[in-house]
Short mmCIF file of C-alpha atoms in Angstrom, two decimals:
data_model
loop_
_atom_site.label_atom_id
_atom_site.label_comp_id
_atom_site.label_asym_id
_atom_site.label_seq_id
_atom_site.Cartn_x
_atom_site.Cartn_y
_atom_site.Cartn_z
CA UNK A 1 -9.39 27.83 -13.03
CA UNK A 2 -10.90 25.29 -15.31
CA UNK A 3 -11.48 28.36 -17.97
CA UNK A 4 -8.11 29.43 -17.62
CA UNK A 5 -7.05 25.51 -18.43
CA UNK A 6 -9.75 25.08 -21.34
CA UNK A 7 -7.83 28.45 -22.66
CA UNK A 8 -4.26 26.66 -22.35
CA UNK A 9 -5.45 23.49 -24.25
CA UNK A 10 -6.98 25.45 -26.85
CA UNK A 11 -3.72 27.47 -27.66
CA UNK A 12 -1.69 24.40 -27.52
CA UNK A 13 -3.50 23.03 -30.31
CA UNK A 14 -1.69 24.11 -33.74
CA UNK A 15 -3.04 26.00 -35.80
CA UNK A 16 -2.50 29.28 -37.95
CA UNK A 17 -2.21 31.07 -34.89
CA UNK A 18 0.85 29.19 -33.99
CA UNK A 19 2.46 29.33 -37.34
CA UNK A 20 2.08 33.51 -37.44
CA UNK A 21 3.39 34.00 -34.05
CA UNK A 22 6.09 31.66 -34.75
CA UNK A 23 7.25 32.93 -38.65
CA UNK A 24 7.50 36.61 -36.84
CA UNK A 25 9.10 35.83 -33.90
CA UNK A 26 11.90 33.92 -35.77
CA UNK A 27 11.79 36.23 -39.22
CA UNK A 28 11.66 39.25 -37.61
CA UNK A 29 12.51 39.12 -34.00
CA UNK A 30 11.35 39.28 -30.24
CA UNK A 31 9.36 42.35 -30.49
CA UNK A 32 7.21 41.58 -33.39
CA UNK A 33 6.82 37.69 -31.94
CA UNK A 34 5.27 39.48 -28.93
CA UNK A 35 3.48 42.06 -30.45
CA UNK A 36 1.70 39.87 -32.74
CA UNK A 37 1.29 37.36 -29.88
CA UNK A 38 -0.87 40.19 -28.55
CA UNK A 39 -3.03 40.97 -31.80
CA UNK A 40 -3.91 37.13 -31.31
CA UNK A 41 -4.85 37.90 -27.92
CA UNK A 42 -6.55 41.24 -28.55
CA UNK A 43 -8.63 39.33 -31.37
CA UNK A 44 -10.16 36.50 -28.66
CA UNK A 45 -11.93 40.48 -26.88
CA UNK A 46 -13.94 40.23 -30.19
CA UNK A 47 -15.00 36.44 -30.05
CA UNK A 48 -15.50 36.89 -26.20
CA UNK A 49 -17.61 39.42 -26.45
CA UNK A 50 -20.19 38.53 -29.46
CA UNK A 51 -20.49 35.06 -27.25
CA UNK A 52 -21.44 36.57 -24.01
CA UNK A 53 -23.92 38.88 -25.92
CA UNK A 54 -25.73 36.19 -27.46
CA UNK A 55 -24.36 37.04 -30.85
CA UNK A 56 -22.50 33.63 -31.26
CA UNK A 57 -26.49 31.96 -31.18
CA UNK A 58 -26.82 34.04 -34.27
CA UNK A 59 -23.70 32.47 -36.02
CA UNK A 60 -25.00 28.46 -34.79
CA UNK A 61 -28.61 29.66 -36.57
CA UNK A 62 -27.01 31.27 -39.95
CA UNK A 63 -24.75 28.57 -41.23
CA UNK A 64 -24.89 31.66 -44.43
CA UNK A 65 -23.24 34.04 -42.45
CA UNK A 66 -20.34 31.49 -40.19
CA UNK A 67 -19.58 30.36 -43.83
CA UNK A 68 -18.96 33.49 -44.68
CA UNK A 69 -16.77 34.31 -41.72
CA UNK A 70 -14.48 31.06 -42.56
CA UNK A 71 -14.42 31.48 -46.52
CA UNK A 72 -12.57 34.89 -45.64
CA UNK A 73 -10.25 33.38 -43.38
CA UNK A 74 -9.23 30.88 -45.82
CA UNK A 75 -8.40 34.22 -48.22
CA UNK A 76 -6.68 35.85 -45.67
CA UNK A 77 -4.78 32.57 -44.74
CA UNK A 78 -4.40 31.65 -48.87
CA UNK A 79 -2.41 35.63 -48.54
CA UNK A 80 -0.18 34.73 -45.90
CA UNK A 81 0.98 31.43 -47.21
CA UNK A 82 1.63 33.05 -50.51
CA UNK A 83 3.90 35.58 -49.15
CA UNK A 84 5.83 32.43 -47.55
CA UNK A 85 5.91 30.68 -50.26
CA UNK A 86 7.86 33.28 -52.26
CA UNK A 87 10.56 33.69 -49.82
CA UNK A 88 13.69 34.03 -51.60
CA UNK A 89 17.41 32.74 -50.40
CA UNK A 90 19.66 35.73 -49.25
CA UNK A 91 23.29 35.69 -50.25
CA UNK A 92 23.80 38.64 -48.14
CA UNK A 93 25.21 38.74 -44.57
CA UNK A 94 22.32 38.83 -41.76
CA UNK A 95 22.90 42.61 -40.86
CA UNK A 96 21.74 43.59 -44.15
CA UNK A 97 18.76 40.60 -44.14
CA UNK A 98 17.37 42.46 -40.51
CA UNK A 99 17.46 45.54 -42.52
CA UNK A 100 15.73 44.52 -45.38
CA UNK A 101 13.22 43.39 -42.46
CA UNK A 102 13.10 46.65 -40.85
CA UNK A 103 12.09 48.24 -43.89
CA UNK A 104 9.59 45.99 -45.09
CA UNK A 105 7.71 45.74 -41.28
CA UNK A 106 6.46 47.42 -38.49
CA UNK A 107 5.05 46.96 -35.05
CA UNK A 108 1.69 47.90 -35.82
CA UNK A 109 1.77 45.32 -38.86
CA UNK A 110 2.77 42.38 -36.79
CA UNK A 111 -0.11 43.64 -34.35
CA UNK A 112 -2.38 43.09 -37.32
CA UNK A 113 -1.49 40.17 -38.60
CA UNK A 114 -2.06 38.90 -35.41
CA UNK A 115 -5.31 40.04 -34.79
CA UNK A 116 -6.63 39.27 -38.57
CA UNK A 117 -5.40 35.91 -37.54
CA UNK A 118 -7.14 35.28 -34.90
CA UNK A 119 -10.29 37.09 -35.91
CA UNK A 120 -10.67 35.31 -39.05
CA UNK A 121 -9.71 31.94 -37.86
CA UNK A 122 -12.78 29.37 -38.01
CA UNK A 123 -11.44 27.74 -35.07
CA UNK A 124 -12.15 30.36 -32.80
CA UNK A 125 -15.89 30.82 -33.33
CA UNK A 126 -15.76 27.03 -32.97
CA UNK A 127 -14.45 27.45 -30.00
CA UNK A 128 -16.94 29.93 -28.08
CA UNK A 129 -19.67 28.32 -29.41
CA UNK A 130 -19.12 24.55 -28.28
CA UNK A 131 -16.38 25.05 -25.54
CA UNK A 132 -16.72 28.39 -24.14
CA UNK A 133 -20.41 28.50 -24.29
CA UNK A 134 -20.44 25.75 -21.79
CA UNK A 135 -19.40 27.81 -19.17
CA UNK A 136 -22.00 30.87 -19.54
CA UNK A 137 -25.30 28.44 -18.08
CA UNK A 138 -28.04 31.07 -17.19
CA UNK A 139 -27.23 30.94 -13.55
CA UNK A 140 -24.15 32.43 -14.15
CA UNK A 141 -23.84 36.21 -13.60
CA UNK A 142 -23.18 38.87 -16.23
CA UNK A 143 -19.92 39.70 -14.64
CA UNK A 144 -18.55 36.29 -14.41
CA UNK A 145 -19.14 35.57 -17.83
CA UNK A 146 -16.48 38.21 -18.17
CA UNK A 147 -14.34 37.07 -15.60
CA UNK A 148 -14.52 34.19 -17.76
CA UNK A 149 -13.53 35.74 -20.60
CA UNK A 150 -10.82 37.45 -19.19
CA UNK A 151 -9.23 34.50 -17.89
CA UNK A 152 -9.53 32.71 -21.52
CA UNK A 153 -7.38 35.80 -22.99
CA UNK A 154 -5.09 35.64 -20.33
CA UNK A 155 -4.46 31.97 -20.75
CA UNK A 156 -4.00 32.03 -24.67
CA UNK A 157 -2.30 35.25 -24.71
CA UNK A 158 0.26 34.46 -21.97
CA UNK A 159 0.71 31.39 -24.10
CA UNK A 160 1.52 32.74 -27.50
CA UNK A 161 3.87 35.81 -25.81
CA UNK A 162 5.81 32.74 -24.02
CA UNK A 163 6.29 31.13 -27.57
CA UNK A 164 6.78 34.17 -28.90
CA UNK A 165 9.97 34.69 -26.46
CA UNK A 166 11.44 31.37 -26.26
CA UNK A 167 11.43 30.68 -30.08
CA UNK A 168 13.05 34.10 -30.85
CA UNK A 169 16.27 32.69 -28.57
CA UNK A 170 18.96 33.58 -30.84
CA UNK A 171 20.03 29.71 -31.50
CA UNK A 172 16.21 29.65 -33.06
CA UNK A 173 17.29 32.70 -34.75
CA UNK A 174 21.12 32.02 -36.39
CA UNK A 175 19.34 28.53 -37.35
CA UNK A 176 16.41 30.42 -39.24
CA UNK A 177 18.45 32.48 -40.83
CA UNK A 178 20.39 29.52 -42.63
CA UNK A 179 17.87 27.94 -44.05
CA UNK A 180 15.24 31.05 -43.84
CA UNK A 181 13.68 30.92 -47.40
CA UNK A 182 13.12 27.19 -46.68
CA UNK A 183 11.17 27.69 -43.62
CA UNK A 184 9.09 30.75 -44.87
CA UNK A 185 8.10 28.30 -47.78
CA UNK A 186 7.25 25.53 -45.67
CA UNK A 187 5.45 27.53 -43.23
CA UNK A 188 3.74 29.27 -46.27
CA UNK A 189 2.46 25.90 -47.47
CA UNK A 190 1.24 24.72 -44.07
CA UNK A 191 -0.75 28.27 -44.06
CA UNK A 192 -2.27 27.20 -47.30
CA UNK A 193 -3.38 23.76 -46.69
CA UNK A 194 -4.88 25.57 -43.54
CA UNK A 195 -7.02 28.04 -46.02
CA UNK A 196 -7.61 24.65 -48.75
CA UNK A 197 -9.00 22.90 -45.59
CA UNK A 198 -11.22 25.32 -44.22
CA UNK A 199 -12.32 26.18 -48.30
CA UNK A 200 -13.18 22.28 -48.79
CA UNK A 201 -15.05 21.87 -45.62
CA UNK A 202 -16.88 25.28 -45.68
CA UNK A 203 -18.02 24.34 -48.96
CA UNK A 204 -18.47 20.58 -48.31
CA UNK A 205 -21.10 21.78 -45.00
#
């Protein structure tokens, strides 16, 4: 139970996580809120799994190759703000805005997003290796360790599909869509000073 509420707190605490679910579920729609909630989630199998290993004492020992790791998550981050940022206002009615949306996306690319999120976010690895890690001692068996695991995808996935559903309401929705190229931009800078951050600091350790 305490993993599973270590999991919660973690996915309460914004980051670019947040911000992708949260520009798809409101761009977009329900679906691809949820199915990019789940790339997040499918991501943390990856970061799980390279922990319980003993992989992640091979990140704390090569500062080379976790600098690496966060460098290209401030690219991939830099990518997504970008695309925010040059949002442009619609004059059209919202019919034809969803199906400019249809055209341009697809389930499997929210999935992706998601997942290349989550994958390449520094805060994850930062996560397993001081927060997680705590909870693998060497009296704890193999297949607790993965109970463990389990439980912290569980928690943060659960979490990001609830967002993903409540913020795709369609009051979220009719609001977005006012002031949509607005929103993408500001989320799109928020995405960037994410990517500047982890850039300064990566470069600064």
């Amino acid at each position: 139970m305490e993993v599973f509420l270590v999991g919660i707190l973690a996915a309460l605490s914004p980051g670019p996580d947040f911000v992708v679910v949260m520009k798809n579920s409101l761009g977009i729609g329900r679906k691809y809120g949820v199915v990019t909630a789940l790339g997040v989630a499918s991501a943390l199998i990856v970061h799980i799994t390279y922990t319980i290993l003993g992989f992640s004492i091979i990140l704390e020992k090569s500062p080379v190759i976790f600098n690496l790791i966060k460098l290209a998550g401030a690219i991939y981050l830099l990518w997504l703000g970008y695309k925010g940022i040059r949002s442009k206002a619609y004059s059209e009615n919202p019919n034809e805005i969803k199906g400019e949306q249809k055209l341009q996306t697809s389930i499997g690319q929210g999935f992706r997003e998601g997942f290349l999120c989550n994958l390449l976010n520094p805060k994850a690895p930062l996560f397993f290796l001081s927060v997680f890690s705590q909870f693998l001692g060497h009296d704890i068996p193999n297949w607790m360790r993965w109970i463990y695991g389990g439980e912290t995808i569980l928690a943060i996935g659960l979490w990001f599909v609830l967002l993903a559903i409540l913020i795709s309401n369609n009051y979220f929705r009719k609001l977005y869509q006012q002031y949509m190229h607005w929103f993408d931009r500001g989320l799109g800078i928020v995405l960037i000073v994410f990517a500047v951050t982890i850039g300064i600091t990566t470069f600064l350790s």
